[in-house]
PDB file of C-alpha atoms in Angstrom:
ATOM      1  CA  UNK A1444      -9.961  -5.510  14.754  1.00 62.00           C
ATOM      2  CA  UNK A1445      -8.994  -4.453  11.368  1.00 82.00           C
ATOM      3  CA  UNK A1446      -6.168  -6.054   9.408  1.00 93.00           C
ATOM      4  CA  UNK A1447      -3.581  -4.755   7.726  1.00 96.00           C
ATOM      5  CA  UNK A1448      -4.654  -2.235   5.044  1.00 97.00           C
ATOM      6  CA  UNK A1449      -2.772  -1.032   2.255  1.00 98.00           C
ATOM      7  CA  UNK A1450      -3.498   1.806  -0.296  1.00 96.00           C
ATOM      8  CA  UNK A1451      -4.095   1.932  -3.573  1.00 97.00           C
ATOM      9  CA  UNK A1452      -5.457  -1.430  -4.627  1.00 96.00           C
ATOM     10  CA  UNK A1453      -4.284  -0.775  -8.190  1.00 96.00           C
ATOM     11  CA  UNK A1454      -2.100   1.191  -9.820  1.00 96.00           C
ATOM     12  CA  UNK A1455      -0.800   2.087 -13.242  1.00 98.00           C
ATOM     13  CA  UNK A1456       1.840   4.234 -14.430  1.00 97.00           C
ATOM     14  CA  UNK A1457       4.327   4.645 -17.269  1.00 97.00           C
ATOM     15  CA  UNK A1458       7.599   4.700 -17.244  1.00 97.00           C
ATOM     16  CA  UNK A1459       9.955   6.779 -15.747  1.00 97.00           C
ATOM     17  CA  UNK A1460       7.681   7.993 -12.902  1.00 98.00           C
ATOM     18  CA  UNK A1461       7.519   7.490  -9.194  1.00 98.00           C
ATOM     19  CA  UNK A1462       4.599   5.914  -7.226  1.00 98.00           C
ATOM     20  CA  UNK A1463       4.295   5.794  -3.584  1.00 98.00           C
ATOM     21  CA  UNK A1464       1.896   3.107  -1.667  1.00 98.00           C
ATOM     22  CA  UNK A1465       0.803   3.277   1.648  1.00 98.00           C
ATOM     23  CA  UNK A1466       0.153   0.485   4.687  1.00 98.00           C
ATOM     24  CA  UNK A1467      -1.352   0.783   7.892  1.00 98.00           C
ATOM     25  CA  UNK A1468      -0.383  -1.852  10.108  1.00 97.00           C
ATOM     26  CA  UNK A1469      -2.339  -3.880  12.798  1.00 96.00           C
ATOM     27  CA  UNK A1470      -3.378  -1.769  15.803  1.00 95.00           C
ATOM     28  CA  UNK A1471      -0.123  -2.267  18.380  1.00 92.00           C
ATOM     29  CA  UNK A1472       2.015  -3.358  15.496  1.00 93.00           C
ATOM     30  CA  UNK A1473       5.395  -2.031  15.792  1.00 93.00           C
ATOM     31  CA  UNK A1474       6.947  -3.765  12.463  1.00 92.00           C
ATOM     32  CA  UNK A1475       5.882  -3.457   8.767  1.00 95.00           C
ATOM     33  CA  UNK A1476       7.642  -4.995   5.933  1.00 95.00           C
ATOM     34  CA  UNK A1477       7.661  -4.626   2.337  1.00 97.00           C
ATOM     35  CA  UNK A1478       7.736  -7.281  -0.073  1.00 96.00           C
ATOM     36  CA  UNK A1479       7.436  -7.472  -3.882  1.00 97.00           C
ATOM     37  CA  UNK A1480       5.936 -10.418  -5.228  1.00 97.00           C
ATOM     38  CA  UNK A1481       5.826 -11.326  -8.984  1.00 95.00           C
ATOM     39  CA  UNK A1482       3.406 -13.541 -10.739  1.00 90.00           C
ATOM     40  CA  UNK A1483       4.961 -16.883  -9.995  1.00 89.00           C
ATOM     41  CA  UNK A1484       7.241 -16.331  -7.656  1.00 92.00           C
ATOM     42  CA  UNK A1485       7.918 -15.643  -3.605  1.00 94.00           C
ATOM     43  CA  UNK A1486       7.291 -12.499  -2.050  1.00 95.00           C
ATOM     44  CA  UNK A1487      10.590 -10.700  -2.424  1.00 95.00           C
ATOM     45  CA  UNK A1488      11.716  -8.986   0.587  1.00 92.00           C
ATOM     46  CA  UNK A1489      12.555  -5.232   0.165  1.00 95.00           C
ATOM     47  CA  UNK A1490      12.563  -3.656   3.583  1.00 92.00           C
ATOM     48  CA  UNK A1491      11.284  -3.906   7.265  1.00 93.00           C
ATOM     49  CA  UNK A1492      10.687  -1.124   9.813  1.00 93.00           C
ATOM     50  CA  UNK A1493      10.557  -1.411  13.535  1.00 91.00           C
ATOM     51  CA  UNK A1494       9.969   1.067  15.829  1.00 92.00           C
ATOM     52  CA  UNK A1495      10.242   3.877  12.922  1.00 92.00           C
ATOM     53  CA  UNK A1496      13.791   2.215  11.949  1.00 92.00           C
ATOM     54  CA  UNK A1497      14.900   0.577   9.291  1.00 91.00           C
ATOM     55  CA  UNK A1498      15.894  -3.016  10.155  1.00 88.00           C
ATOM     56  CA  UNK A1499      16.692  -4.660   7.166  1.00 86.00           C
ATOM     57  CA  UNK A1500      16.793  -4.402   3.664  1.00 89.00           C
ATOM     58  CA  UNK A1501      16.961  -6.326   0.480  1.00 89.00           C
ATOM     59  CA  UNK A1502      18.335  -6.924  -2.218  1.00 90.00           C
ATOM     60  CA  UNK A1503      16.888  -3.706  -4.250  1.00 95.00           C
ATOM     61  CA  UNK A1504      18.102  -0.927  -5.719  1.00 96.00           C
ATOM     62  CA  UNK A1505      18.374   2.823  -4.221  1.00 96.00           C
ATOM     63  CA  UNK A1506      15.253   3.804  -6.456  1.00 97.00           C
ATOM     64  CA  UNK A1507      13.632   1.857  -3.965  1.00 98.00           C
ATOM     65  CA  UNK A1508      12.612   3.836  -0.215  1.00 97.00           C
ATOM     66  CA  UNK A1509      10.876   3.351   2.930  1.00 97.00           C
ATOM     67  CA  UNK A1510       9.934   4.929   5.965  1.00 96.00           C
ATOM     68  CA  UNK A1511       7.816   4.248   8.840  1.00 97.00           C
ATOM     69  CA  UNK A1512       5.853   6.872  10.756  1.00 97.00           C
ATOM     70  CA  UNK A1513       5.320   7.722  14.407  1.00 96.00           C
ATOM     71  CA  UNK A1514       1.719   5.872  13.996  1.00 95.00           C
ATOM     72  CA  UNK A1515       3.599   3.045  12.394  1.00 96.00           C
ATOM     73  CA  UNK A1516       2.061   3.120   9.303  1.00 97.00           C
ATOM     74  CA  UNK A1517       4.909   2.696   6.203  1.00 98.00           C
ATOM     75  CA  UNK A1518       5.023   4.338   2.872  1.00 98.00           C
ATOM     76  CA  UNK A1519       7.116   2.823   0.232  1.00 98.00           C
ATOM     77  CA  UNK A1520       8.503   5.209  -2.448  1.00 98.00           C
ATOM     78  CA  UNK A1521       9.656   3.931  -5.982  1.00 98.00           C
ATOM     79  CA  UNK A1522      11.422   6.388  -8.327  1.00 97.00           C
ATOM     80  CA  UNK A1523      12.145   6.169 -11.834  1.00 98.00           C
ATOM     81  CA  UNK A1524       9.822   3.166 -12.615  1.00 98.00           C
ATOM     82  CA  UNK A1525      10.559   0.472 -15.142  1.00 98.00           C
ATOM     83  CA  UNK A1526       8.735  -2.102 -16.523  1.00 97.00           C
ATOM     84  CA  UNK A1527      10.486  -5.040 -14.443  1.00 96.00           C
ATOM     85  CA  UNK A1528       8.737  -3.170 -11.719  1.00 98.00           C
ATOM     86  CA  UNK A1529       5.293  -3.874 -12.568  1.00 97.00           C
ATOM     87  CA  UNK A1530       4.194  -6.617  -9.417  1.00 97.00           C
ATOM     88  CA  UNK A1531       1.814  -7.396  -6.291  1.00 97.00           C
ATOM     89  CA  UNK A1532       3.427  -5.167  -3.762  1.00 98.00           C
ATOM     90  CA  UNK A1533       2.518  -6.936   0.150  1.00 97.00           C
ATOM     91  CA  UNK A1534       3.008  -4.810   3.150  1.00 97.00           C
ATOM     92  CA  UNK A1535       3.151  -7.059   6.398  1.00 95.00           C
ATOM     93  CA  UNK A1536       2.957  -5.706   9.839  1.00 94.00           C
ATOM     94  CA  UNK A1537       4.128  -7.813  13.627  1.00 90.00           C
ATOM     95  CA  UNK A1538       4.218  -6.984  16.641  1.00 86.00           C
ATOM     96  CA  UNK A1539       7.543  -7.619  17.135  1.00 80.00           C
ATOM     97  CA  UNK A1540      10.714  -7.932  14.885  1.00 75.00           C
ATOM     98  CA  UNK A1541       9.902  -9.527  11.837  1.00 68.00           C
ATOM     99  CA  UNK A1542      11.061 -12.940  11.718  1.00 68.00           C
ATOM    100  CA  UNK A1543      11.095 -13.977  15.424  1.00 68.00           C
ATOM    101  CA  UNK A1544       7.158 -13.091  15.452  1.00 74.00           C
ATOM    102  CA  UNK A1545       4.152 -13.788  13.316  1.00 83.00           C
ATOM    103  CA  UNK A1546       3.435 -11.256  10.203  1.00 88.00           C
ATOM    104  CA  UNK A1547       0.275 -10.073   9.116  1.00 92.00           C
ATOM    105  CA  UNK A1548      -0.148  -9.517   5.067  1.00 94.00           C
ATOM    106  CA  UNK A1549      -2.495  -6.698   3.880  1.00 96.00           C
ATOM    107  CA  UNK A1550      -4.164  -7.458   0.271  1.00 95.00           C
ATOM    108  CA  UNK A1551      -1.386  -5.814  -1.650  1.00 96.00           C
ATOM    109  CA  UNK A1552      -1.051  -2.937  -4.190  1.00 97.00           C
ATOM    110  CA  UNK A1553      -1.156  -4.170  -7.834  1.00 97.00           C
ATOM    111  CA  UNK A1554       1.367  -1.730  -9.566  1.00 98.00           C
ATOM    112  CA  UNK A1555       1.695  -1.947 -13.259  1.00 97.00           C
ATOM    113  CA  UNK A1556       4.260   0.358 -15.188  1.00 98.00           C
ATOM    114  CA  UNK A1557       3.521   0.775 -18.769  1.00 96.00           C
TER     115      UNK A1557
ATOM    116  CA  UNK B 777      23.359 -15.551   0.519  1.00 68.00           C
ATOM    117  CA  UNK B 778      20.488 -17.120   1.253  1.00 75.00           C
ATOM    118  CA  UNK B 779      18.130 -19.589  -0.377  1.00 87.00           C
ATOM    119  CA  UNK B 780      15.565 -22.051  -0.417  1.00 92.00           C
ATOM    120  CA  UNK B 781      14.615 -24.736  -2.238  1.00 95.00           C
ATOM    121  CA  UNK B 782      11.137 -26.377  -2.361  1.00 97.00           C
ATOM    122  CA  UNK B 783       9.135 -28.626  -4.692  1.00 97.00           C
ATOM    123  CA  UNK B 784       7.142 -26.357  -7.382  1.00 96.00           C
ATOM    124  CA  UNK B 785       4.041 -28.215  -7.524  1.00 97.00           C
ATOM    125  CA  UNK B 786       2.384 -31.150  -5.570  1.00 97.00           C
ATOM    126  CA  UNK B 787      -0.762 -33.343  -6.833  1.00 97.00           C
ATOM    127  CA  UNK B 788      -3.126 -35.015  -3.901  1.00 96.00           C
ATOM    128  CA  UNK B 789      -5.893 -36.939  -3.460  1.00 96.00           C
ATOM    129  CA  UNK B 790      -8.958 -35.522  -0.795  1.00 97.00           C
ATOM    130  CA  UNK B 791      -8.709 -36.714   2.413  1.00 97.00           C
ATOM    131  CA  UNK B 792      -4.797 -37.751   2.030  1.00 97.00           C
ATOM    132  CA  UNK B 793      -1.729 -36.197   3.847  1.00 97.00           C
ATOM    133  CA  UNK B 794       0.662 -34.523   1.761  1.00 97.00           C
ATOM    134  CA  UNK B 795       4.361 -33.175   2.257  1.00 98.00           C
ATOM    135  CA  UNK B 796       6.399 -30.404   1.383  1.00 98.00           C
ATOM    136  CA  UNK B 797       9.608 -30.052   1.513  1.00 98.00           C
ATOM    137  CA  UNK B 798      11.890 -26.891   2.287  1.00 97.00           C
ATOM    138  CA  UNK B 799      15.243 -26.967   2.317  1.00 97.00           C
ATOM    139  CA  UNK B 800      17.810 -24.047   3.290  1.00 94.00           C
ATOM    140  CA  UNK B 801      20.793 -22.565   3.277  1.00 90.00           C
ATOM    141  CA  UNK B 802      21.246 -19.218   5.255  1.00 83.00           C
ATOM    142  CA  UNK B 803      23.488 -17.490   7.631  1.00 80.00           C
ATOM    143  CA  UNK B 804      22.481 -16.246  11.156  1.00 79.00           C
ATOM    144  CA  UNK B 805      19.310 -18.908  10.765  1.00 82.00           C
ATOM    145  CA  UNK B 806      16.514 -17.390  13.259  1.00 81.00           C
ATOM    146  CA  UNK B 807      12.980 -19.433  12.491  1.00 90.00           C
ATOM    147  CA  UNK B 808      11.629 -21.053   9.443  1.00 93.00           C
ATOM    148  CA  UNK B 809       8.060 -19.646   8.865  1.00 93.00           C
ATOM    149  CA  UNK B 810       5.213 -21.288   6.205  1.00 95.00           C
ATOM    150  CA  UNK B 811       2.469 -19.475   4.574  1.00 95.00           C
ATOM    151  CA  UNK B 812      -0.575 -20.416   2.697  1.00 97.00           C
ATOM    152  CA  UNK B 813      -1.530 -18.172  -0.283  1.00 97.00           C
ATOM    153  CA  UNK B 814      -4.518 -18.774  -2.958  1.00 96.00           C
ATOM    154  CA  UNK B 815      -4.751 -17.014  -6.237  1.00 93.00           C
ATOM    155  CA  UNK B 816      -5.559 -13.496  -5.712  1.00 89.00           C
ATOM    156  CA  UNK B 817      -5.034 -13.434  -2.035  1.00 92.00           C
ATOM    157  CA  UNK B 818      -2.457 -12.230   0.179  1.00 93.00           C
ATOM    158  CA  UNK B 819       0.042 -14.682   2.321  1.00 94.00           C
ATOM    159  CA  UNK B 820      -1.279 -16.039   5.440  1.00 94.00           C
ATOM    160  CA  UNK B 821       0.410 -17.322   8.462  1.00 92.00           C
ATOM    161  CA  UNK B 822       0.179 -21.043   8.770  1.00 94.00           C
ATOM    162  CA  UNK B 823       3.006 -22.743  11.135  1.00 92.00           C
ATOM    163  CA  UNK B 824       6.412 -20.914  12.271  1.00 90.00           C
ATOM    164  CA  UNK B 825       9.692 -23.112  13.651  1.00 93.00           C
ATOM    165  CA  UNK B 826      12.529 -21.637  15.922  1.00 89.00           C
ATOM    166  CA  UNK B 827      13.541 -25.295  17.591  1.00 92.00           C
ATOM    167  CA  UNK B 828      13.955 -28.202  16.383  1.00 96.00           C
ATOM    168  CA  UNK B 829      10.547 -30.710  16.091  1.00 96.00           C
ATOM    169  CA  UNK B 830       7.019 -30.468  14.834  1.00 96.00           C
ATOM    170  CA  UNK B 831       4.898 -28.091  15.659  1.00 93.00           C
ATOM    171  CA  UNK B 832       1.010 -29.312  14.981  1.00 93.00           C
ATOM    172  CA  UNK B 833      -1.674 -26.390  14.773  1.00 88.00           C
ATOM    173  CA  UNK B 834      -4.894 -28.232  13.740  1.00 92.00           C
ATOM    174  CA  UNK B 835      -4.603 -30.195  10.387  1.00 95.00           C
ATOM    175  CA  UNK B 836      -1.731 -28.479   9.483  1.00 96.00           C
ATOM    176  CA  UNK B 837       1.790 -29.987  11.161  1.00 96.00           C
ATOM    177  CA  UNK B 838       5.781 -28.119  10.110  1.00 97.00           C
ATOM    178  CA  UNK B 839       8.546 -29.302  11.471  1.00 97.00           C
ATOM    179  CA  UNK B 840      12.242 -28.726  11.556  1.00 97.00           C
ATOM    180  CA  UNK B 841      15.731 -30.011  11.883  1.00 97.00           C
ATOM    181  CA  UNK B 842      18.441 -27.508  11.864  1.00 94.00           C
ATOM    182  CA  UNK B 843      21.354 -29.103  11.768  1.00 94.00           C
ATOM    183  CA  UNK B 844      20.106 -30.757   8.382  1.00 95.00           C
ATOM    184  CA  UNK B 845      18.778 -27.126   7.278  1.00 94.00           C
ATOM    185  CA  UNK B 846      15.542 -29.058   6.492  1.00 95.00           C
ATOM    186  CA  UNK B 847      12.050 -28.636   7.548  1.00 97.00           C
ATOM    187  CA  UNK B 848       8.782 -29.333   6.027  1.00 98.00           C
ATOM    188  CA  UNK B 849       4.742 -28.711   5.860  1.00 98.00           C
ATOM    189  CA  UNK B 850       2.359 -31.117   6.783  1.00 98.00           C
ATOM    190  CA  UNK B 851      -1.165 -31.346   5.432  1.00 97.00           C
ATOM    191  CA  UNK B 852      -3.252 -34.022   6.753  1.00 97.00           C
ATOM    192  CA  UNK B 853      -7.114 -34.782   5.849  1.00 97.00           C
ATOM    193  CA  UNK B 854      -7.041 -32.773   2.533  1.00 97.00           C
ATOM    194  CA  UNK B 855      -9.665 -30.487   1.826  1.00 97.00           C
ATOM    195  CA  UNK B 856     -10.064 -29.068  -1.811  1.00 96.00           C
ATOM    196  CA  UNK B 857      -9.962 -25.297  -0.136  1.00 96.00           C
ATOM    197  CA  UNK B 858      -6.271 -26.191   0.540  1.00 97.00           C
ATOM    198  CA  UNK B 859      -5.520 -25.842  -3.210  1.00 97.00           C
ATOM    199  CA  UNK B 860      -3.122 -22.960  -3.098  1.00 97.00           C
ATOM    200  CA  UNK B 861       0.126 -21.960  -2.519  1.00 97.00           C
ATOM    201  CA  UNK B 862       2.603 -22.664   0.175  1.00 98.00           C
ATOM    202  CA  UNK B 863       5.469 -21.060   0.587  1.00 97.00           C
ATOM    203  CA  UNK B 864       8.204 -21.261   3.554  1.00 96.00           C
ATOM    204  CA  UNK B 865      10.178 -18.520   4.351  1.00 94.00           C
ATOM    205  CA  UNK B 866      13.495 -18.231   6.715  1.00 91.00           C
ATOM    206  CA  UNK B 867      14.345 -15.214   8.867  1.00 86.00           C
ATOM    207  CA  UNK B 868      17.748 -14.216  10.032  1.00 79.00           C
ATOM    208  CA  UNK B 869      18.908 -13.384  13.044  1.00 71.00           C
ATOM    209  CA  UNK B 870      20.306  -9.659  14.182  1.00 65.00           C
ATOM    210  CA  UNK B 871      19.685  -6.168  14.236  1.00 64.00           C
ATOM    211  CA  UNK B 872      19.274  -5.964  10.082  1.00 64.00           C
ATOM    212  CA  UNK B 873      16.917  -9.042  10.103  1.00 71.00           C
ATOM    213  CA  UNK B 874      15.687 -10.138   6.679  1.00 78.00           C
ATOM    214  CA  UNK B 875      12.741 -12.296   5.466  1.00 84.00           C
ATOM    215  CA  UNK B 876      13.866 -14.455   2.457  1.00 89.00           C
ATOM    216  CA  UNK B 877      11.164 -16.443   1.047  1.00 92.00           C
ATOM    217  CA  UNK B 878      10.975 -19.542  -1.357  1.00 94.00           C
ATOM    218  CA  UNK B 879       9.302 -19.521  -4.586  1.00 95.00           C
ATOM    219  CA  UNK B 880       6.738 -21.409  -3.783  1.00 96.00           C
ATOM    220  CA  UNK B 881       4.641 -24.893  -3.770  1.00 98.00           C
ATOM    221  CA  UNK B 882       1.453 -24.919  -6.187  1.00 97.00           C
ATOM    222  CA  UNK B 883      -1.127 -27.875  -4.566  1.00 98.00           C
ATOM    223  CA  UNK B 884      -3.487 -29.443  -6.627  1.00 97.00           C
ATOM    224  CA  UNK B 885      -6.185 -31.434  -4.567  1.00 97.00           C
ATOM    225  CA  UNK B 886      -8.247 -33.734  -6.457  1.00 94.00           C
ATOM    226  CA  UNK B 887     -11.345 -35.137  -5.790  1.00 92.00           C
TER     227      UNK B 887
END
């Protein structure tokens, strides 16, 4: 079975603009979430989705969105880009809620904002 | 809020045991989770606690105590692939659920 597989695997863009990544989730995965993780440091949690609904968010600002499609795979929009945003973005899928069940990391979409 | 607070890097010898440590404060606790990450990679799943005790999956052992907000990761017969990462994470409980993660344990395995 394939794993989780996110889209692109780099990206670069400047300032200002907005960037959207994709993740498709384990086949009968209902959850994805989206973390941010900077050199360093801890994935950063940013959102989850179950069942096409938003079921948590972090602590990141409204330039930040998220949805979930009927297929379950997520897209994660950023607007407005700034530098600070430049970081290994993770998608992770479950089968259940994340957090009472095992997730699932794709490879991750290095974003870099010039 | 919610945090966690774990040692930043951890020297061992192959073929020890080594520790980490994770402690946590949080409200609505639901399960503390551990993943193993090398350079490059992505996070993998490595041991996940909802109860109280240890939990043994191979050479790698987690266990937790919740009323001390405490748990840890257990790495026994060190291997120098083991060199990475290792991060615990704690999930809330409820209909928003979140996913807070600590910053990390580096783990240096010598030969």
């Amino acid at each position: 079975d394939a794993g989780v597989t996110q889209s692109p695997t780099h990206l670069i863009k400047t300032r200002g603009q907005q960037v959207t990544l994709r993740c498709s989730p384990i086949s009968g995965h209902k959850s994805v979430s989206w973390y941010q993780q900077v050199l360093g440091q801890g994935p950063q949690f940013i959102f989850q989705y179950y069942e096409k609904e938003e079921r948590g968010r972090g602590n990141f600002p409204d330039r930040f969105s998220a949805r979930q499609f009927p297929n379950y795979s997520s897209e994660l929009n950023v607007n407005a880009l700034l530098l600070g945003d430049s970081a290994l973005y993770l998608c992770a899928s479950s089968l259940g809620v994340a957090g009472s069940d095992t997730q699932y990391f794709g490879p991750g979409t290095r974003l870099t904002v010039l | 809020g919610q945090s966690l607070e774990q040692p930043s890097e951890v020297t061992a010898v192959e073929g020890a045991i080594v520790q980490i440590n994770c402690t946590y404060q949080t409200s609505g606790f639901y399960g503390l989770s551990w993943y193993q990450q090398h350079d490059g990679g992505a996070p993998t799943f490595l041991s996940y606690n909802a109860l109280d005790g240890l939990e043994e999956t191979g050479r790698f052992s987690s266990f937790l105590s919740r009323s001390d907000s405490y748990g840890y990761l257990l790495l026994q017969e060190l291997q120098m692939k083991d060199s990475a990462s290792y991060f615990c994470a704690v999930s809330s409980r409820g209909y928003a659920s979140k996913i807070i993660f600590g910053s990390g344990t580096r783990l240096s395995i010598r030969p």
